[in-house]
Short mmCIF file of C-alpha atoms in Angstrom, two decimals:
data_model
loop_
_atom_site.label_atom_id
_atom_site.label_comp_id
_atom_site.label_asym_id
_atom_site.label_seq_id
_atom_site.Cartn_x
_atom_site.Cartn_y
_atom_site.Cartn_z
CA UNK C 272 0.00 0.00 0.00
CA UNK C 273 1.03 3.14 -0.72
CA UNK C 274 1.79 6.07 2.12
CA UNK C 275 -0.70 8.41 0.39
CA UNK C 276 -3.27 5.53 0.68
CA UNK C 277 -2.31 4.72 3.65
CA UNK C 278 -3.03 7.97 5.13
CA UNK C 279 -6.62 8.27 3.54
CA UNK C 280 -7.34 5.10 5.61
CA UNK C 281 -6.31 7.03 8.56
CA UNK C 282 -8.35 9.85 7.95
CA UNK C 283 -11.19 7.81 7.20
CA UNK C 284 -10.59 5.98 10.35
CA UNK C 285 -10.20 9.31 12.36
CA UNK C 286 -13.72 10.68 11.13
CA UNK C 287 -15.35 7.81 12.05
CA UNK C 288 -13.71 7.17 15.28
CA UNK C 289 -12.86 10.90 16.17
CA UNK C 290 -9.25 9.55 16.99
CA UNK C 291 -7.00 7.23 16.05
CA UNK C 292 -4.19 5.13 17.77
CA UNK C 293 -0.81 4.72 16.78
CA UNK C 294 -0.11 0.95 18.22
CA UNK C 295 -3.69 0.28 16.42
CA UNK C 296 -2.81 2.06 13.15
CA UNK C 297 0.53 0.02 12.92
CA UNK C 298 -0.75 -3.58 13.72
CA UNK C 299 -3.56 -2.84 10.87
CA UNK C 300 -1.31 -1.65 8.31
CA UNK C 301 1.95 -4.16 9.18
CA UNK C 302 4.00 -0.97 9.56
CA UNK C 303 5.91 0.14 12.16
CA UNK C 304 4.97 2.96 14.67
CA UNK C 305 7.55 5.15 13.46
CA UNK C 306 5.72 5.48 9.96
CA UNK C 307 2.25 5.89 11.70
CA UNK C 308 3.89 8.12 13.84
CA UNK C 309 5.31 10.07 10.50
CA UNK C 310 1.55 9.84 8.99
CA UNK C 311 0.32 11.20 11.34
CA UNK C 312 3.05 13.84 11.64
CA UNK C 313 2.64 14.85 7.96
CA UNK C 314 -1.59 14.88 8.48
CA UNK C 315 -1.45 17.53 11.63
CA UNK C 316 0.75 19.71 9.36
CA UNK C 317 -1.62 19.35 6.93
CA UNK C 318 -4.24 20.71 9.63
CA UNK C 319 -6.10 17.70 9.03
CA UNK C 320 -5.41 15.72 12.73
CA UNK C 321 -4.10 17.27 15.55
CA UNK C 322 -1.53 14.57 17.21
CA UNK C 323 -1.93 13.37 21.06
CA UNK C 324 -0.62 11.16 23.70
CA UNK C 325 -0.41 7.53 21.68
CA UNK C 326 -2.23 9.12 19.04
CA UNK C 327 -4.40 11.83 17.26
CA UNK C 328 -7.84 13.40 17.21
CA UNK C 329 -9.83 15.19 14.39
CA UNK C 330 -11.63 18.05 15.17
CA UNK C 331 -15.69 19.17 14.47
CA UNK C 332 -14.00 21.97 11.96
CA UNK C 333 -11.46 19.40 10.13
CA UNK C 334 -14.03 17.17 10.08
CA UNK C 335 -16.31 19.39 8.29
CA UNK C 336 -14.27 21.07 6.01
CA UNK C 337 -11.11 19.03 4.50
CA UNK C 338 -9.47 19.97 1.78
CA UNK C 339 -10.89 19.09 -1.39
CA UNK C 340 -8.22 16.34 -2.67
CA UNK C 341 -8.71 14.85 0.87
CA UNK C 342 -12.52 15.05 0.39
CA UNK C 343 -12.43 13.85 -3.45
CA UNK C 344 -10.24 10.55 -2.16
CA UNK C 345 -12.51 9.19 0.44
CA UNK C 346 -15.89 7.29 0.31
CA UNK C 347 -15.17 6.87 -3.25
CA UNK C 348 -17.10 3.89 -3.79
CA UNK C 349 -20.64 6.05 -1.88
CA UNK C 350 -19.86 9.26 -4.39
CA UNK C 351 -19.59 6.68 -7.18
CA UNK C 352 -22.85 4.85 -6.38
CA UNK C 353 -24.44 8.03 -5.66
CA UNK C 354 -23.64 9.54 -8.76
CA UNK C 355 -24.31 6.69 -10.94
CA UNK C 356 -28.26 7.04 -9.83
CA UNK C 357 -28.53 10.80 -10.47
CA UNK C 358 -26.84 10.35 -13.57
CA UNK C 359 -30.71 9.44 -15.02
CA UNK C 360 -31.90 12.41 -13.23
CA UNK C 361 -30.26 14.91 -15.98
CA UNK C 362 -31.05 15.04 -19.94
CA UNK C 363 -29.15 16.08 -23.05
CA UNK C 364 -29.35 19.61 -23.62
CA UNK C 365 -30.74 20.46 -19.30
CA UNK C 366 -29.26 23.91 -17.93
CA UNK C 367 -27.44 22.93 -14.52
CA UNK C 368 -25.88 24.40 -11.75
CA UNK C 369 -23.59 22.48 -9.54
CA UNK C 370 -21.01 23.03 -6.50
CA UNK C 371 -17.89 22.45 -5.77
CA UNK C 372 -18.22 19.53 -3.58
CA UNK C 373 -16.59 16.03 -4.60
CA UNK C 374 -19.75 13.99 -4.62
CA UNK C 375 -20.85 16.56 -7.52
CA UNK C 376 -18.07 16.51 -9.59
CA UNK C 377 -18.15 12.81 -9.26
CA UNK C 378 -21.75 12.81 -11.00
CA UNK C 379 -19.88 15.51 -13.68
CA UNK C 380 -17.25 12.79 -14.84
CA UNK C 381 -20.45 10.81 -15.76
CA UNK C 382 -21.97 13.47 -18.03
CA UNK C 383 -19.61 13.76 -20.33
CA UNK C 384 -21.96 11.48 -23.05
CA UNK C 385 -24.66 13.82 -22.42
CA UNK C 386 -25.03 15.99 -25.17
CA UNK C 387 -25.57 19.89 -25.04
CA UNK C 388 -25.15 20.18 -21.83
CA UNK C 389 -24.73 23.50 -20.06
CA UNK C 390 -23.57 23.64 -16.73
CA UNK C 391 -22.65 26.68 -14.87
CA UNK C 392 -19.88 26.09 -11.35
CA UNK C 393 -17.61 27.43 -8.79
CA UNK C 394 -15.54 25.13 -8.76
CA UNK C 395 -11.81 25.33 -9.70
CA UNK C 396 -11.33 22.15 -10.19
CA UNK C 397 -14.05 20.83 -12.20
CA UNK C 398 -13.64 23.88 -14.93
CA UNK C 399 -9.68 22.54 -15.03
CA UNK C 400 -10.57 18.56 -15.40
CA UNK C 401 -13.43 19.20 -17.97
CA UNK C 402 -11.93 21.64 -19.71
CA UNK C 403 -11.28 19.98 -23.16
CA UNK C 404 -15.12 18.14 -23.51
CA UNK C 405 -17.76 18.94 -24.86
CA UNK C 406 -19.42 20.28 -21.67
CA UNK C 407 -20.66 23.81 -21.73
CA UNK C 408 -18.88 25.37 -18.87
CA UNK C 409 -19.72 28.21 -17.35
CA UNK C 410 -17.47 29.79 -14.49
CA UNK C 411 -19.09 31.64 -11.78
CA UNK C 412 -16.07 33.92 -11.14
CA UNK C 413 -15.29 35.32 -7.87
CA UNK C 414 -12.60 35.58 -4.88
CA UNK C 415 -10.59 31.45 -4.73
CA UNK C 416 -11.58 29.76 -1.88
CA UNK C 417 -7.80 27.96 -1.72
CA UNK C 418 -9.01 25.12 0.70
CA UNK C 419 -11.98 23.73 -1.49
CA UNK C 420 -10.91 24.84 -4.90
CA UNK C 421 -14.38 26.60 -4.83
CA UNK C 422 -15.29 30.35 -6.21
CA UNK C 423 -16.99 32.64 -3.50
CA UNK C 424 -18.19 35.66 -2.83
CA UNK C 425 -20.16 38.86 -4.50
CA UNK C 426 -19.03 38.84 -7.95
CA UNK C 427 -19.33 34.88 -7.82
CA UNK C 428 -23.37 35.42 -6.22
CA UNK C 429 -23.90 38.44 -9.11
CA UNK C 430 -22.95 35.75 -11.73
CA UNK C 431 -25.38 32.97 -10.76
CA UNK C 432 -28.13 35.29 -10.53
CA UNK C 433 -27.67 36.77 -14.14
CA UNK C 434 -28.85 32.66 -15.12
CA UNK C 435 -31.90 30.41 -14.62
CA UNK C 436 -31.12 26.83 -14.97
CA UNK C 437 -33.31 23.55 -14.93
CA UNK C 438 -31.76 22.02 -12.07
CA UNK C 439 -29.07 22.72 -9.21
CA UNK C 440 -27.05 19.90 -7.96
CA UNK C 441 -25.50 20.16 -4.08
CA UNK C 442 -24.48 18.48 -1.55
CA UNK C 443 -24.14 19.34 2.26
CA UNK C 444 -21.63 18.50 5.61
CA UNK C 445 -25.01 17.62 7.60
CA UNK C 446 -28.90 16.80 7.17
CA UNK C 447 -30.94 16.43 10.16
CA UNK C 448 -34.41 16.83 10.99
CA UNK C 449 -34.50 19.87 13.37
CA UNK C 450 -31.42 21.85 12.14
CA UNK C 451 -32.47 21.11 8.41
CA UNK C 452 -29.21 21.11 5.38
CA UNK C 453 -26.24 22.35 6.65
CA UNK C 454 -22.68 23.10 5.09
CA UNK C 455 -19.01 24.06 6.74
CA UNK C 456 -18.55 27.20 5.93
CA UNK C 457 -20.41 30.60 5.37
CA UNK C 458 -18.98 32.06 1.93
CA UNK C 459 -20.04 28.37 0.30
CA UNK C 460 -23.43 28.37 1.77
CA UNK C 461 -23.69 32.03 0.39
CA UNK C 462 -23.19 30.79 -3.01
CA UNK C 463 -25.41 27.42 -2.72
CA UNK C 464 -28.47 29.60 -1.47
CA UNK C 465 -27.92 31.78 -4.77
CA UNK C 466 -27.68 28.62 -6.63
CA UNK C 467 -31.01 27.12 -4.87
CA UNK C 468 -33.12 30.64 -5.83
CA UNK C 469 -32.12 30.04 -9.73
CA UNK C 470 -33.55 26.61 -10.49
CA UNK C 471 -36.60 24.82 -11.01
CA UNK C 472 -35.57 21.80 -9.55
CA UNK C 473 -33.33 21.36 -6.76
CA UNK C 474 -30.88 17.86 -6.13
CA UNK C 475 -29.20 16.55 -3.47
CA UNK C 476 -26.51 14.40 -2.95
CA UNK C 477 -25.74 13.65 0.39
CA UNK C 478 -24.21 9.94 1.61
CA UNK C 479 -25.49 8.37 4.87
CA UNK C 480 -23.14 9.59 6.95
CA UNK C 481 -24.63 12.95 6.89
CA UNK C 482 -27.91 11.88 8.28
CA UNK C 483 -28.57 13.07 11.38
CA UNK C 484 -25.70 15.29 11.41
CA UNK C 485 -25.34 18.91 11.74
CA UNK C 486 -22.53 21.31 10.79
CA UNK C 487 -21.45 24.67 11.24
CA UNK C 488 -23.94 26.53 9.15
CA UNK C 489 -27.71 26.40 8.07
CA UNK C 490 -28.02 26.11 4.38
CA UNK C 491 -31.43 25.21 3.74
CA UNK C 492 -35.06 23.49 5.09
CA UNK C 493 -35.25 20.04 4.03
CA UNK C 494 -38.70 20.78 2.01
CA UNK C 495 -37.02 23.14 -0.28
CA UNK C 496 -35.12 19.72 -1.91
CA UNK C 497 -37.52 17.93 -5.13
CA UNK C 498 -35.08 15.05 -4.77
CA UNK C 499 -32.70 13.15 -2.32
CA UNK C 500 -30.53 10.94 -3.64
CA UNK C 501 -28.25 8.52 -1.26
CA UNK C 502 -26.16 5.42 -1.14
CA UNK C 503 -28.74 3.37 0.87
CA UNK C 504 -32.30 3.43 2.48
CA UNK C 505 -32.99 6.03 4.78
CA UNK C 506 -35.01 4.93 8.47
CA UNK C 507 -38.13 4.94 8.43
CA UNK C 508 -38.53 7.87 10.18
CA UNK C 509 -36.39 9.85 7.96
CA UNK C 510 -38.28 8.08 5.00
CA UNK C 511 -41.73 9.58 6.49
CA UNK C 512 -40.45 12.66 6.93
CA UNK C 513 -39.13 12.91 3.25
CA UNK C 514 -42.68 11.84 2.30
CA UNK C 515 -44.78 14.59 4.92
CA UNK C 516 -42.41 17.12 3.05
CA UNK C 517 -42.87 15.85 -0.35
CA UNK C 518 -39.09 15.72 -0.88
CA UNK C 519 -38.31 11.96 -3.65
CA UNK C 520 -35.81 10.17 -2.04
CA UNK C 521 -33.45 7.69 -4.51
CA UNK C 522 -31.57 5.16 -2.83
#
């Protein structure tokens, strides 16, 4: 296994766990504790972990709001299975506007066989990787968000609001029944509530994890969502809810 791998386990391990130990980390991986110990080193200067006593934690803001490489290289398999059931959702020639979060740009890798597509984004790194297809891109503009390779800000809010688009496509740090959708950070929930006023239908992609989870800031009530899609089936009580609020749910 490779370090870089290696160290995605860790933080995967970490946000499940909310800390990780060194003698654990090294009987699991067949390494010694000097490596985890250099892992781990190499994540807290990454401001990812922050190192203890045996060990390391991960914090409520870390947790929240990784960086977007670390974010596109975990749950993979979720973001994949996800995105291959919204992929039906959108049809050649549809208006869209999508975020910068990694379980959206892993439904954007899929649409590349759509045709006439026109899809408007502040995100840095999906304009770069889709640069060269036949995608109609459309950059929001704005001040460069370094952290999530995301576009923020006025000019980036004055942009989407100049367009009207058949469907927005999000996802969210947290969805729970009393504190609604919420998101990391207050300059990207900015620019997802200007994305949410500018479509006729509104998508999102959020993984189980997030259920019953709340982050840092409120981005929207769950009845403002037409459609939910997820990696598995919700409980029962989340699954009457979606129905009371007349919110589809794909699973």
């Amino acid at each position: 296994m490779l370090p870089g791998e290696r160290r995605n386990i860790i933080i995967d391990l970490a946000l499940q766990d909310k800390r990780v130990l060194v003698s654990d980390l090294s009987r699991e991986f067949g390494v010694t504790e000097e490596t985890i110990r250099r892992d781990l080193e190499k994540l807290e200067k990454e401001g990812i972990l922050t190192r203890t006593y045996g060990g390391a934690v991960i914090s409520r803001h870390t947790s929240e709001d990784l960086p977007f490489n670390t974010r596109n290289s975990l749950n993979t398999d979720m973001k994949h299975s996800i995105a291959l059931k919204a992929f039906d959702l959108i049809s050649d020639g549809d208006t869209l506007m999508v975020d910068a979060s990694s379980t959206t740009f892993e439904l954007v890798k899929l649409l590349s066989n759509k045709r006439n597509l026109t899809i408007i984004t502040n995100s840095v790194h999906l304009l770069h990787k889709f640069s060269t297809t036949a995608l109609n891109i459309i950059s929001s503009g704005g001040s460069l968000r370094h952290r999530s390779h995301s576009l923020v800000g006025a000019v980036a809010c004055n942009t989407i609001e100049r367009y009207h688009v058949d469907t927005v496509i999000i996802s969210c740090k947290g969805i729970d029944l009393k504190n609604g959708i919420t998101d990391s950070n207050e300059p990207e929930s900015d620019l997802k509530r200007c994305m949410l006023r500018q479509a006729s239908q509104i998508i999102l992609l959020a993984d189980h994890t997030k259920f019953d989870n709340t982050a840092f800031i409120r981005l929207s009530e769950i009845y403002q969502i037409d459609v939910l899609v997820t990696d598995c089936m919700p409980s029962e009580v989340w699954m009457n809810f979606f129905k009371e609020n007349s919110v589809e749910v794909i699973y």
